């Protein structure tokens, strides 16, 4: 890149939009750098200054943030070094302050201020803009010590190959050119519980190093669990972790994943609805545990989620983590009716149930054509009548989701052959969660072999540093150090490419 300082470089077609979310003692700052010119910016450093005592908190996201006195510097992240012509990137960070929080009034890109008019010279780039103090639906409030700030990312995979745009073709997920894509990845728990428990957004880091660690296992997908109350912003969730703040944190994480080449699978994990019947996880009406089926709020939830991600087919929707209406209803058949139709078909669930036909319709009503995954009964372990009760979808982009652990009913190859193979012969099938509670990998070795033979994808639970002896935890450190269980998944991913 040509260094700054020429008269020609001082007049470029760039702007910077500065927006904040302020909670009195701190705020999130988002800077969106817009390249309005016809030449790409390859490598960037943004600088600006505050007039008060605003102080950087944490590391920020979608860039390397630093501060010297009142001067702030942001440089491009490793996975998105460029800003394409006519495109933009967004970076964010949390700050603390007292007194007045005045917005900065000028910005410079690569050392040169610009007016937002004129051509972008080849081989150089700069940007500045008038700041806007208006609030926006920006990313996280100041995170707790046990959480990490949200990453944000470019609206396009500039500087990265990016995740493939996916759709269904026969029994496969395929990319834009029609080549089959098999998802091999991990679940990243935390975004379903940290917010509603009042701790933040993420359980562990979600920065560039965290993404690089996941990719070092040769994973190509990450499942992102969501909390319905946090996304909608109900009153039981702390405001700094709810509504627009939560949505922006999730979008930043999802964008960072897809721009790094990882397919994000966003799914409703904890939802609203009071249920105290068979296999109840909690008596709370709030989204603080797994419920048997989505409730009434699932409709506005999925309408909003689908609207957020409808412009990128890189994002996959998993409508509900682990349905179990077979536990609440009088028979398996009634459970499947409840699963598809909701409402009066679910007499054993006291809250208003949104069936999966309703939710598929809700997603498609936004114009979203993203691939939709649907788990079956028995916490997504039973797909026995999935084809019989499969919702209709005008786009044809439905896939079956399956979860399997060594303690599930369907956990033998004979069951896989009889219950799963017929489904996989009709639609794409993805094992959204595989795992075992032995802190070893003998069981998932068998599962992966069965799935590999049929070119079916799978994701391990979970990329969190929990005690492997009390549940399936893949790592002991977020640098990618594997547990004994996780080593089986890691080594297998690396062996198959």
mmCIF file of N, CA, C and O in Angstrom, residues 244-334:
data_model
loop_
_atom_site.group_PDB
_atom_site.id
_atom_site.type_symbol
_atom_site.label_atom_id
_atom_site.label_comp_id
_atom_site.label_asym_id
_atom_site.label_seq_id
_atom_site.Cartn_x
_atom_site.Cartn_y
_atom_site.Cartn_z
ATOM 1 N N UNK A 244 -31.364 -5.280 21.538
ATOM 2 C CA UNK A 244 -30.436 -4.829 20.497
ATOM 3 C C UNK A 244 -28.994 -5.169 20.832
ATOM 4 O O UNK A 244 -28.201 -5.508 19.942
ATOM 5 N N UNK A 245 -28.623 -5.082 22.113
ATOM 6 C CA UNK A 245 -27.251 -5.410 22.493
ATOM 7 C C UNK A 245 -26.936 -6.882 22.216
ATOM 8 O O UNK A 245 -25.887 -7.217 21.669
ATOM 9 N N UNK A 246 -27.850 -7.766 22.606
ATOM 10 C CA UNK A 246 -27.650 -9.197 22.379
ATOM 11 C C UNK A 246 -27.650 -9.515 20.884
ATOM 12 O O UNK A 246 -26.784 -10.244 20.395
ATOM 13 N N UNK A 247 -28.610 -8.951 20.168
ATOM 14 C CA UNK A 247 -28.705 -9.230 18.737
ATOM 15 C C UNK A 247 -27.437 -8.790 18.006
ATOM 16 O O UNK A 247 -26.939 -9.488 17.117
ATOM 17 N N UNK A 248 -26.899 -7.644 18.373
ATOM 18 C CA UNK A 248 -25.700 -7.154 17.714
ATOM 19 C C UNK A 248 -24.480 -8.009 18.066
ATOM 20 O O UNK A 248 -23.625 -8.272 17.219
ATOM 21 N N UNK A 249 -24.415 -8.450 19.318
ATOM 22 C CA UNK A 249 -23.313 -9.335 19.709
ATOM 23 C C UNK A 249 -23.360 -10.639 18.921
ATOM 24 O O UNK A 249 -22.332 -11.121 18.428
ATOM 25 N N UNK A 250 -24.543 -11.209 18.785
ATOM 26 C CA UNK A 250 -24.694 -12.455 18.031
ATOM 27 C C UNK A 250 -24.361 -12.239 16.564
ATOM 28 O O UNK A 250 -23.641 -13.036 15.939
ATOM 29 N N UNK A 251 -24.870 -11.151 15.994
ATOM 30 C CA UNK A 251 -24.595 -10.895 14.573
ATOM 31 C C UNK A 251 -23.097 -10.715 14.332
ATOM 32 O O UNK A 251 -22.551 -11.202 13.339
ATOM 33 N N UNK A 252 -22.421 -10.035 15.248
ATOM 34 C CA UNK A 252 -20.989 -9.866 15.106
ATOM 35 C C UNK A 252 -20.249 -11.190 15.122
ATOM 36 O O UNK A 252 -19.344 -11.423 14.316
ATOM 37 N N UNK A 253 -20.649 -12.089 16.017
ATOM 38 C CA UNK A 253 -20.028 -13.407 16.124
ATOM 39 C C UNK A 253 -20.310 -14.235 14.867
ATOM 40 O O UNK A 253 -19.415 -14.853 14.288
ATOM 41 N N UNK A 254 -21.565 -14.218 14.427
ATOM 42 C CA UNK A 254 -21.938 -14.971 13.230
ATOM 43 C C UNK A 254 -21.195 -14.447 12.005
ATOM 44 O O UNK A 254 -20.679 -15.221 11.188
ATOM 45 N N UNK A 255 -21.114 -13.133 11.860
ATOM 46 C CA UNK A 255 -20.412 -12.562 10.711
ATOM 47 C C UNK A 255 -18.919 -12.900 10.742
ATOM 48 O O UNK A 255 -18.311 -13.183 9.703
ATOM 49 N N UNK A 256 -18.328 -12.870 11.941
ATOM 50 C CA UNK A 256 -16.910 -13.204 12.048
ATOM 51 C C UNK A 256 -16.665 -14.658 11.666
ATOM 52 O O UNK A 256 -15.686 -14.979 10.992
ATOM 53 N N UNK A 257 -17.570 -15.546 12.073
ATOM 54 C CA UNK A 257 -17.433 -16.959 11.717
ATOM 55 C C UNK A 257 -17.526 -17.169 10.213
ATOM 56 O O UNK A 257 -16.677 -17.827 9.601
ATOM 57 N N UNK A 258 -18.569 -16.602 9.600
ATOM 58 C CA UNK A 258 -18.757 -16.859 8.175
ATOM 59 C C UNK A 258 -17.662 -16.199 7.340
ATOM 60 O O UNK A 258 -17.236 -16.762 6.333
ATOM 61 N N UNK A 259 -17.185 -15.047 7.759
ATOM 62 C CA UNK A 259 -16.103 -14.405 7.016
ATOM 63 C C UNK A 259 -14.795 -15.163 7.159
ATOM 64 O O UNK A 259 -13.904 -15.048 6.311
ATOM 65 N N UNK A 260 -14.681 -15.945 8.230
ATOM 66 C CA UNK A 260 -13.490 -16.776 8.423
ATOM 67 C C UNK A 260 -13.627 -18.134 7.746
ATOM 68 O O UNK A 260 -12.745 -18.978 7.875
ATOM 69 N N UNK A 261 -14.723 -18.354 7.033
ATOM 70 C CA UNK A 261 -14.903 -19.597 6.305
ATOM 71 C C UNK A 261 -15.634 -20.676 7.060
ATOM 72 O O UNK A 261 -15.694 -21.823 6.618
ATOM 73 N N UNK A 262 -16.221 -20.339 8.217
ATOM 74 C CA UNK A 262 -16.952 -21.296 9.038
ATOM 75 C C UNK A 262 -18.453 -21.085 8.870
ATOM 76 O O UNK A 262 -18.947 -19.963 9.042
ATOM 77 N N UNK A 263 -19.185 -22.149 8.545
ATOM 78 C CA UNK A 263 -20.637 -22.046 8.401
ATOM 79 C C UNK A 263 -21.284 -21.893 9.768
ATOM 80 O O UNK A 263 -21.167 -22.786 10.614
ATOM 81 N N UNK A 264 -21.979 -20.776 10.031
ATOM 82 C CA UNK A 264 -22.669 -20.617 11.312
ATOM 83 C C UNK A 264 -24.049 -21.289 11.253
ATOM 84 O O UNK A 264 -24.805 -21.108 10.289
ATOM 85 N N UNK A 265 -24.369 -22.070 12.266
ATOM 86 C CA UNK A 265 -25.696 -22.657 12.423
ATOM 87 C C UNK A 265 -26.319 -22.010 13.647
ATOM 88 O O UNK A 265 -25.908 -22.276 14.781
ATOM 89 N N UNK A 266 -27.276 -21.107 13.442
ATOM 90 C CA UNK A 266 -27.908 -20.431 14.572
ATOM 91 C C UNK A 266 -29.161 -21.205 14.972
ATOM 92 O O UNK A 266 -29.938 -21.628 14.110
ATOM 93 N N UNK A 267 -29.331 -21.420 16.267
ATOM 94 C CA UNK A 267 -30.439 -22.254 16.722
ATOM 95 C C UNK A 267 -31.049 -21.723 18.013
ATOM 96 O O UNK A 267 -30.355 -21.140 18.854
ATOM 97 N N UNK A 268 -32.367 -21.890 18.160
ATOM 98 C CA UNK A 268 -33.038 -21.551 19.402
ATOM 99 C C UNK A 268 -32.776 -22.665 20.414
ATOM 100 O O UNK A 268 -33.200 -23.792 20.228
ATOM 101 N N UNK A 269 -32.090 -22.318 21.488
ATOM 102 C CA UNK A 269 -31.683 -23.324 22.471
ATOM 103 C C UNK A 269 -32.562 -23.282 23.720
ATOM 104 O O UNK A 269 -33.115 -24.290 24.127
ATOM 105 N N UNK A 270 -32.659 -22.108 24.338
ATOM 106 C CA UNK A 270 -33.538 -21.933 25.500
ATOM 107 C C UNK A 270 -34.662 -20.995 25.109
ATOM 108 O O UNK A 270 -34.441 -19.946 24.495
ATOM 109 N N UNK A 271 -35.892 -21.362 25.485
ATOM 110 C CA UNK A 271 -37.069 -20.601 25.052
ATOM 111 C C UNK A 271 -38.039 -20.404 26.204
ATOM 112 O O UNK A 271 -37.904 -20.994 27.281
ATOM 113 N N UNK A 272 -39.055 -19.593 25.942
ATOM 114 C CA UNK A 272 -40.011 -19.188 26.967
ATOM 115 C C UNK A 272 -41.214 -20.124 26.994
ATOM 116 O O UNK A 272 -41.662 -20.609 25.969
ATOM 117 N N UNK A 273 -41.764 -20.369 28.186
ATOM 118 C CA UNK A 273 -42.931 -21.215 28.341
ATOM 119 C C UNK A 273 -42.820 -22.051 29.603
ATOM 120 O O UNK A 273 -41.809 -22.722 29.823
ATOM 121 N N UNK A 274 -43.849 -22.019 30.438
ATOM 122 C CA UNK A 274 -43.783 -22.746 31.712
ATOM 123 C C UNK A 274 -44.248 -24.183 31.539
ATOM 124 O O UNK A 274 -45.372 -24.453 31.137
ATOM 125 N N UNK A 275 -43.366 -25.108 31.868
ATOM 126 C CA UNK A 275 -43.657 -26.528 31.730
ATOM 127 C C UNK A 275 -43.080 -27.270 32.926
ATOM 128 O O UNK A 275 -41.887 -27.171 33.207
ATOM 129 N N UNK A 276 -43.935 -28.004 33.647
ATOM 130 C CA UNK A 276 -43.490 -28.747 34.825
ATOM 131 C C UNK A 276 -43.831 -30.230 34.705
ATOM 132 O O UNK A 276 -43.819 -30.954 35.698
ATOM 133 N N UNK A 277 -44.132 -30.680 33.502
ATOM 134 C CA UNK A 277 -44.507 -32.072 33.275
ATOM 135 C C UNK A 277 -43.312 -32.997 33.180
ATOM 136 O O UNK A 277 -42.198 -32.678 33.655
ATOM 137 N N UNK A 278 -43.528 -34.134 32.553
ATOM 138 C CA UNK A 278 -42.512 -35.169 32.421
ATOM 139 C C UNK A 278 -41.229 -34.613 31.789
ATOM 140 O O UNK A 278 -41.261 -33.960 30.758
ATOM 141 N N UNK A 279 -40.097 -34.862 32.435
ATOM 142 C CA UNK A 279 -38.770 -34.436 31.968
ATOM 143 C C UNK A 279 -38.583 -32.927 31.957
ATOM 144 O O UNK A 279 -37.744 -32.403 31.216
ATOM 145 N N UNK A 280 -39.332 -32.209 32.795
ATOM 146 C CA UNK A 280 -39.174 -30.759 32.886
ATOM 147 C C UNK A 280 -37.753 -30.400 33.318
ATOM 148 O O UNK A 280 -37.193 -30.996 34.235
ATOM 149 N N UNK A 281 -37.191 -29.399 32.646
ATOM 150 C CA UNK A 281 -35.856 -28.940 33.008
ATOM 151 C C UNK A 281 -35.859 -27.890 34.091
ATOM 152 O O UNK A 281 -34.858 -27.705 34.793
ATOM 153 N N UNK A 282 -36.965 -27.156 34.223
ATOM 154 C CA UNK A 282 -37.110 -26.135 35.252
ATOM 155 C C UNK A 282 -38.577 -25.736 35.303
ATOM 156 O O UNK A 282 -39.340 -26.010 34.373
ATOM 157 N N UNK A 283 -38.974 -25.079 36.392
ATOM 158 C CA UNK A 283 -40.354 -24.622 36.536
ATOM 159 C C UNK A 283 -40.525 -23.173 36.097
ATOM 160 O O UNK A 283 -41.623 -22.618 36.173
ATOM 161 N N UNK A 284 -39.459 -22.572 35.609
ATOM 162 C CA UNK A 284 -39.431 -21.156 35.266
ATOM 163 C C UNK A 284 -40.087 -20.912 33.913
ATOM 164 O O UNK A 284 -39.812 -21.623 32.938
ATOM 165 N N UNK A 285 -40.949 -19.886 33.835
ATOM 166 C CA UNK A 285 -41.549 -19.515 32.561
ATOM 167 C C UNK A 285 -40.520 -18.892 31.623
ATOM 168 O O UNK A 285 -40.663 -18.928 30.399
ATOM 169 N N UNK A 286 -39.463 -18.328 32.209
ATOM 170 C CA UNK A 286 -38.450 -17.650 31.407
ATOM 171 C C UNK A 286 -37.557 -18.645 30.664
ATOM 172 O O UNK A 286 -37.556 -19.847 30.954
ATOM 173 N N UNK A 287 -36.768 -18.129 29.727
ATOM 174 C CA UNK A 287 -35.899 -18.977 28.905
ATOM 175 C C UNK A 287 -34.626 -19.310 29.672
ATOM 176 O O UNK A 287 -33.528 -18.853 29.343
ATOM 177 N N UNK A 288 -34.788 -20.146 30.709
ATOM 178 C CA UNK A 288 -33.659 -20.505 31.565
ATOM 179 C C UNK A 288 -33.325 -21.986 31.517
ATOM 180 O O UNK A 288 -32.478 -22.456 32.280
ATOM 181 N N UNK A 289 -33.991 -22.735 30.648
ATOM 182 C CA UNK A 289 -33.697 -24.156 30.484
ATOM 183 C C UNK A 289 -34.322 -24.640 29.183
ATOM 184 O O UNK A 289 -35.011 -23.889 28.488
ATOM 185 N N UNK A 290 -34.090 -25.907 28.886
ATOM 186 C CA UNK A 290 -34.669 -26.518 27.695
ATOM 187 C C UNK A 290 -36.151 -26.815 27.928
ATOM 188 O O UNK A 290 -36.522 -27.448 28.904
ATOM 189 N N UNK A 291 -37.015 -26.362 27.017
ATOM 190 C CA UNK A 291 -38.452 -26.630 27.065
ATOM 191 C C UNK A 291 -38.811 -27.676 26.000
ATOM 192 O O UNK A 291 -38.054 -27.880 25.039
ATOM 193 N N UNK A 292 -39.966 -28.358 26.136
ATOM 194 C CA UNK A 292 -40.281 -29.433 25.191
ATOM 195 C C UNK A 292 -40.542 -28.974 23.758
ATOM 196 O O UNK A 292 -40.274 -29.724 22.813
ATOM 197 N N UNK A 293 -41.055 -27.757 23.586
ATOM 198 C CA UNK A 293 -41.354 -27.232 22.254
ATOM 199 C C UNK A 293 -41.273 -25.704 22.285
ATOM 200 O O UNK A 293 -41.394 -25.089 23.342
ATOM 201 N N UNK A 294 -41.091 -25.072 21.133
ATOM 202 C CA UNK A 294 -41.113 -23.610 21.086
ATOM 203 C C UNK A 294 -42.481 -23.072 21.494
ATOM 204 O O UNK A 294 -43.512 -23.688 21.224
ATOM 205 N N UNK A 295 -42.485 -21.906 22.131
ATOM 206 C CA UNK A 295 -43.729 -21.275 22.559
ATOM 207 C C UNK A 295 -44.183 -20.187 21.603
ATOM 208 O O UNK A 295 -43.713 -20.082 20.463
ATOM 209 N N UNK A 296 -45.095 -19.351 22.096
ATOM 210 C CA UNK A 296 -45.672 -18.294 21.252
ATOM 211 C C UNK A 296 -44.620 -17.286 20.797
ATOM 212 O O UNK A 296 -44.685 -16.759 19.684
ATOM 213 N N UNK A 297 -43.630 -16.999 21.658
ATOM 214 C CA UNK A 297 -42.605 -16.014 21.303
ATOM 215 C C UNK A 297 -41.661 -16.502 20.221
ATOM 216 O O UNK A 297 -40.848 -15.726 19.703
ATOM 217 N N UNK A 298 -41.748 -17.786 19.875
ATOM 218 C CA UNK A 298 -40.883 -18.302 18.818
ATOM 219 C C UNK A 298 -41.199 -17.663 17.472
ATOM 220 O O UNK A 298 -40.319 -17.574 16.610
ATOM 221 N N UNK A 299 -42.426 -17.234 17.284
ATOM 222 C CA UNK A 299 -42.791 -16.601 16.007
ATOM 223 C C UNK A 299 -42.098 -15.253 15.845
ATOM 224 O O UNK A 299 -41.386 -15.031 14.845
ATOM 225 N N UNK A 300 -42.233 -14.308 16.792
ATOM 226 C CA UNK A 300 -41.472 -13.059 16.622
ATOM 227 C C UNK A 300 -39.958 -13.276 16.679
ATOM 228 O O UNK A 300 -39.207 -12.563 16.018
ATOM 229 N N UNK A 301 -39.518 -14.254 17.468
ATOM 230 C CA UNK A 301 -38.086 -14.562 17.534
ATOM 231 C C UNK A 301 -37.557 -14.952 16.159
ATOM 232 O O UNK A 301 -36.595 -14.366 15.660
ATOM 233 N N UNK A 302 -38.179 -15.948 15.517
ATOM 234 C CA UNK A 302 -37.661 -16.421 14.241
ATOM 235 C C UNK A 302 -37.915 -15.431 13.112
ATOM 236 O O UNK A 302 -37.150 -15.367 12.142
ATOM 237 N N UNK A 303 -38.961 -14.632 13.243
ATOM 238 C CA UNK A 303 -39.164 -13.577 12.257
ATOM 239 C C UNK A 303 -37.998 -12.596 12.293
ATOM 240 O O UNK A 303 -37.478 -12.174 11.252
ATOM 241 N N UNK A 304 -37.548 -12.263 13.514
ATOM 242 C CA UNK A 304 -36.436 -11.325 13.667
ATOM 243 C C UNK A 304 -35.106 -11.957 13.273
ATOM 244 O O UNK A 304 -34.295 -11.342 12.568
ATOM 245 N N UNK A 305 -34.849 -13.193 13.711
ATOM 246 C CA UNK A 305 -33.594 -13.862 13.362
ATOM 247 C C UNK A 305 -33.489 -14.039 11.845
ATOM 248 O O UNK A 305 -32.444 -13.760 11.242
ATOM 249 N N UNK A 306 -34.574 -14.504 11.230
ATOM 250 C CA UNK A 306 -34.557 -14.716 9.780
ATOM 251 C C UNK A 306 -34.354 -13.407 9.036
ATOM 252 O O UNK A 306 -33.619 -13.350 8.043
ATOM 253 N N UNK A 307 -34.986 -12.343 9.504
ATOM 254 C CA UNK A 307 -34.827 -11.045 8.861
ATOM 255 C C UNK A 307 -33.385 -10.543 8.993
ATOM 256 O O UNK A 307 -32.854 -9.908 8.079
ATOM 257 N N UNK A 308 -32.750 -10.854 10.113
ATOM 258 C CA UNK A 308 -31.368 -10.431 10.343
ATOM 259 C C UNK A 308 -30.398 -11.098 9.382
ATOM 260 O O UNK A 308 -29.454 -10.466 8.895
ATOM 261 N N UNK A 309 -30.624 -12.388 9.090
ATOM 262 C CA UNK A 309 -29.654 -13.155 8.315
ATOM 263 C C UNK A 309 -30.156 -13.583 6.929
ATOM 264 O O UNK A 309 -29.502 -14.380 6.255
ATOM 265 N N UNK A 310 -31.278 -13.045 6.496
ATOM 266 C CA UNK A 310 -31.863 -13.509 5.237
ATOM 267 C C UNK A 310 -31.037 -13.136 4.008
ATOM 268 O O UNK A 310 -31.205 -13.745 2.948
ATOM 269 N N UNK A 311 -30.160 -12.169 4.140
ATOM 270 C CA UNK A 311 -29.391 -11.732 2.978
ATOM 271 C C UNK A 311 -28.105 -12.526 2.777
ATOM 272 O O UNK A 311 -27.322 -12.208 1.878
ATOM 273 N N UNK A 312 -27.868 -13.517 3.612
ATOM 274 C CA UNK A 312 -26.704 -14.373 3.410
ATOM 275 C C UNK A 312 -27.082 -15.827 3.603
ATOM 276 O O UNK A 312 -27.445 -16.253 4.706
ATOM 277 N N UNK A 313 -27.007 -16.598 2.531
ATOM 278 C CA UNK A 313 -27.296 -18.033 2.599
ATOM 279 C C UNK A 313 -26.136 -18.807 3.220
ATOM 280 O O UNK A 313 -26.168 -20.034 3.267
ATOM 281 N N UNK A 314 -25.136 -18.091 3.706
ATOM 282 C CA UNK A 314 -24.046 -18.738 4.436
ATOM 283 C C UNK A 314 -24.498 -19.198 5.816
ATOM 284 O O UNK A 314 -23.856 -20.056 6.421
ATOM 285 N N UNK A 315 -25.582 -18.622 6.328
ATOM 286 C CA UNK A 315 -26.068 -18.924 7.675
ATOM 287 C C UNK A 315 -27.181 -19.961 7.596
ATOM 288 O O UNK A 315 -28.125 -19.818 6.814
ATOM 289 N N UNK A 316 -27.075 -21.005 8.416
ATOM 290 C CA UNK A 316 -28.084 -22.064 8.488
ATOM 291 C C UNK A 316 -28.929 -21.854 9.735
ATOM 292 O O UNK A 316 -28.414 -21.454 10.786
ATOM 293 N N UNK A 317 -30.229 -22.119 9.628
ATOM 294 C CA UNK A 317 -31.155 -21.990 10.759
ATOM 295 C C UNK A 317 -31.513 -23.371 11.306
ATOM 296 O O UNK A 317 -31.953 -24.250 10.557
ATOM 297 N N UNK A 318 -31.336 -23.561 12.611
ATOM 298 C CA UNK A 318 -31.767 -24.774 13.315
ATOM 299 C C UNK A 318 -32.890 -24.328 14.240
ATOM 300 O O UNK A 318 -32.643 -23.664 15.255
ATOM 301 N N UNK A 319 -34.150 -24.656 13.916
ATOM 302 C CA UNK A 319 -35.296 -23.974 14.518
ATOM 303 C C UNK A 319 -35.488 -24.234 15.999
ATOM 304 O O UNK A 319 -36.046 -23.398 16.706
ATOM 305 N N UNK A 320 -35.059 -25.363 16.512
ATOM 306 C CA UNK A 320 -35.226 -25.633 17.942
ATOM 307 C C UNK A 320 -34.261 -26.740 18.337
ATOM 308 O O UNK A 320 -34.195 -27.779 17.676
ATOM 309 N N UNK A 321 -33.565 -26.526 19.412
ATOM 310 C CA UNK A 321 -32.465 -27.399 19.779
ATOM 311 C C UNK A 321 -32.858 -28.866 19.934
ATOM 312 O O UNK A 321 -32.421 -29.711 19.160
ATOM 313 N N UNK A 322 -33.695 -29.187 20.899
ATOM 314 C CA UNK A 322 -34.010 -30.586 21.193
ATOM 315 C C UNK A 322 -35.469 -30.739 21.612
ATOM 316 O O UNK A 322 -35.779 -30.761 22.807
ATOM 317 N N UNK A 323 -36.380 -30.856 20.667
ATOM 318 C CA UNK A 323 -37.790 -31.047 21.019
ATOM 319 C C UNK A 323 -37.984 -32.370 21.781
ATOM 320 O O UNK A 323 -37.318 -33.363 21.483
ATOM 321 N N UNK A 324 -38.916 -32.348 22.742
ATOM 322 C CA UNK A 324 -39.281 -33.619 23.373
ATOM 323 C C UNK A 324 -40.777 -33.695 23.696
ATOM 324 O O UNK A 324 -41.186 -34.044 24.800
ATOM 325 N N UNK A 325 -41.651 -33.395 22.715
ATOM 326 C CA UNK A 325 -43.089 -33.514 22.964
ATOM 327 C C UNK A 325 -43.536 -34.954 23.148
ATOM 328 O O UNK A 325 -44.658 -35.196 23.600
ATOM 329 N N UNK A 326 -42.679 -35.908 22.799
ATOM 330 C CA UNK A 326 -42.995 -37.305 23.085
ATOM 331 C C UNK A 326 -43.082 -37.562 24.587
ATOM 332 O O UNK A 326 -43.745 -38.514 25.021
ATOM 333 N N UNK A 327 -42.436 -36.714 25.405
ATOM 334 C CA UNK A 327 -42.500 -36.853 26.862
ATOM 335 C C UNK A 327 -43.758 -36.194 27.433
ATOM 336 O O UNK A 327 -44.223 -36.586 28.502
ATOM 337 N N UNK A 328 -44.288 -35.210 26.732
ATOM 338 C CA UNK A 328 -45.454 -34.483 27.258
ATOM 339 C C UNK A 328 -46.776 -35.037 26.760
ATOM 340 O O UNK A 328 -47.818 -34.842 27.393
ATOM 341 N N UNK A 329 -46.758 -35.727 25.621
ATOM 342 C CA UNK A 329 -48.011 -36.179 25.007
ATOM 343 C C UNK A 329 -48.256 -37.654 25.286
ATOM 344 O O UNK A 329 -47.391 -38.385 25.765
ATOM 345 N N UNK A 330 -49.459 -38.116 24.957
ATOM 346 C CA UNK A 330 -49.913 -39.454 25.343
ATOM 347 C C UNK A 330 -49.317 -40.569 24.492
ATOM 348 O O UNK A 330 -49.364 -41.735 24.880
ATOM 349 N N UNK A 331 -48.772 -40.233 23.334
ATOM 350 C CA UNK A 331 -48.207 -41.244 22.445
ATOM 351 C C UNK A 331 -47.168 -40.604 21.545
ATOM 352 O O UNK A 331 -47.114 -39.374 21.400
ATOM 353 N N UNK A 332 -46.368 -41.443 20.932
ATOM 354 C CA UNK A 332 -45.374 -40.934 19.988
ATOM 355 C C UNK A 332 -46.040 -40.242 18.801
ATOM 356 O O UNK A 332 -45.588 -39.190 18.342
ATOM 357 N N UNK A 333 -47.147 -40.831 18.323
ATOM 358 C CA UNK A 333 -47.870 -40.216 17.210
ATOM 359 C C UNK A 333 -48.365 -38.833 17.585
ATOM 360 O O UNK A 333 -48.242 -37.876 16.799
ATOM 361 N N UNK A 334 -48.913 -38.699 18.790
ATOM 362 C CA UNK A 334 -49.374 -37.382 19.236
ATOM 363 C C UNK A 334 -48.195 -36.425 19.375
ATOM 364 O O UNK A 334 -48.308 -35.230 19.099
#
